[in-house]
């Protein structure tokens, strides 16, 4: 069975290996990420992952399993995406400081005409951060390609996070237990 990861994320590549998938191709989706207004966060990530999976599935035969994912940070009723610069990263981290937010990852797997989509939610509590700590974290460069301007698997987990409730790997970007079960269903 051929498996294709519809993501260029190095973290997702590593996590797919954790579930025992060693031989897979990477073909990132290139379409614009758009969703309908007013969707719940779980529906946003499922919609985005499904669009990515469909886009990439169109390039392969029906025996190929396509795995697509999308992760968002949901705080105070809004999505925090990837920051477009250090100022935006600072604002995001300042908004998360001392509070609990949710990280949602939607995954969609497609094989032939069958598609499976689900969403995972993990709550993450940040400790209270001062401006110097936020600036020091931004100086590491780690926040710039991550939803919510932080990575839990790196320096951010050590500097920013007080507690998590749920799947750690979901916050990294791929809820591996869910992915493993979905691959089994489609096999």
Short mmCIF file of N, CA and C in Angstrom, two decimals, residues 12 15 18 21 29-30 34 40 45 58 60 62 78-79 98 102 116 126-127 133 136 147 149 155 172 187:
data_model
loop_
_atom_site.label_atom_id
_atom_site.label_comp_id
_atom_site.label_asym_id
_atom_site.label_seq_id
_atom_site.Cartn_x
_atom_site.Cartn_y
_atom_site.Cartn_z
N UNK A 12 5.36 16.55 11.02
CA UNK A 12 4.41 15.50 10.63
C UNK A 12 5.13 14.31 10.01
N UNK A 15 6.42 12.31 12.94
CA UNK A 15 5.35 11.65 13.68
C UNK A 15 4.76 10.47 12.91
N UNK A 18 6.67 7.56 13.70
CA UNK A 18 6.40 7.04 15.04
C UNK A 18 5.31 5.97 15.01
N UNK A 21 4.94 4.00 10.03
CA UNK A 21 4.94 4.23 8.58
C UNK A 21 6.32 4.75 8.21
N UNK A 29 0.03 19.75 -0.20
CA UNK A 29 -1.06 20.46 -0.88
C UNK A 29 -0.63 21.91 -1.07
N UNK A 30 -1.07 22.50 -2.16
CA UNK A 30 -0.64 23.87 -2.47
C UNK A 30 -1.80 24.86 -2.52
N UNK A 34 -9.06 27.94 2.77
CA UNK A 34 -10.27 28.73 2.97
C UNK A 34 -11.34 27.86 3.60
N UNK A 40 -17.27 25.91 13.69
CA UNK A 40 -16.60 25.57 14.95
C UNK A 40 -15.16 25.18 14.64
N UNK A 45 -10.79 22.64 11.00
CA UNK A 45 -9.63 21.79 10.70
C UNK A 45 -10.02 20.57 9.86
N UNK A 58 -6.08 13.67 -6.09
CA UNK A 58 -6.32 13.79 -7.52
C UNK A 58 -5.06 13.50 -8.34
N UNK A 60 -2.92 10.95 -7.61
CA UNK A 60 -2.49 9.57 -7.41
C UNK A 60 -3.62 8.60 -7.75
N UNK A 62 -6.14 5.24 -7.11
CA UNK A 62 -7.06 4.93 -6.03
C UNK A 62 -6.54 3.98 -4.98
N UNK A 78 -11.16 32.83 18.54
CA UNK A 78 -10.59 33.11 17.21
C UNK A 78 -9.39 32.20 16.93
N UNK A 79 -9.10 32.07 15.64
CA UNK A 79 -7.98 31.25 15.19
C UNK A 79 -6.70 32.07 15.24
N UNK A 98 -0.49 33.09 30.42
CA UNK A 98 -1.29 32.91 31.63
C UNK A 98 -2.68 32.33 31.40
N UNK A 102 -6.95 26.14 23.13
CA UNK A 102 -7.16 24.82 22.55
C UNK A 102 -6.40 24.71 21.24
N UNK A 116 -11.95 9.35 5.41
CA UNK A 116 -12.18 9.41 6.86
C UNK A 116 -11.64 10.74 7.36
N UNK A 126 -0.65 28.09 29.21
CA UNK A 126 0.63 28.80 29.27
C UNK A 126 0.83 29.35 30.67
N UNK A 127 2.08 29.43 31.07
CA UNK A 127 2.37 30.13 32.32
C UNK A 127 2.37 31.63 32.03
N UNK A 133 10.69 37.41 28.40
CA UNK A 133 10.60 35.98 28.09
C UNK A 133 10.02 35.76 26.69
N UNK A 136 12.68 36.71 24.18
CA UNK A 136 13.74 35.69 24.15
C UNK A 136 13.27 34.48 23.34
N UNK A 147 1.50 27.48 14.10
CA UNK A 147 0.22 28.05 14.53
C UNK A 147 0.32 28.50 15.97
N UNK A 149 2.18 30.69 17.12
CA UNK A 149 3.53 31.22 17.33
C UNK A 149 4.35 30.45 18.37
N UNK A 155 11.71 24.43 22.26
CA UNK A 155 11.96 25.39 23.32
C UNK A 155 10.65 25.91 23.92
N UNK A 172 1.75 18.96 18.48
CA UNK A 172 2.89 18.97 17.55
C UNK A 172 2.39 19.05 16.11
N UNK A 187 -6.92 0.06 5.29
CA UNK A 187 -6.06 -0.99 4.75
C UNK A 187 -6.86 -2.19 4.26
#
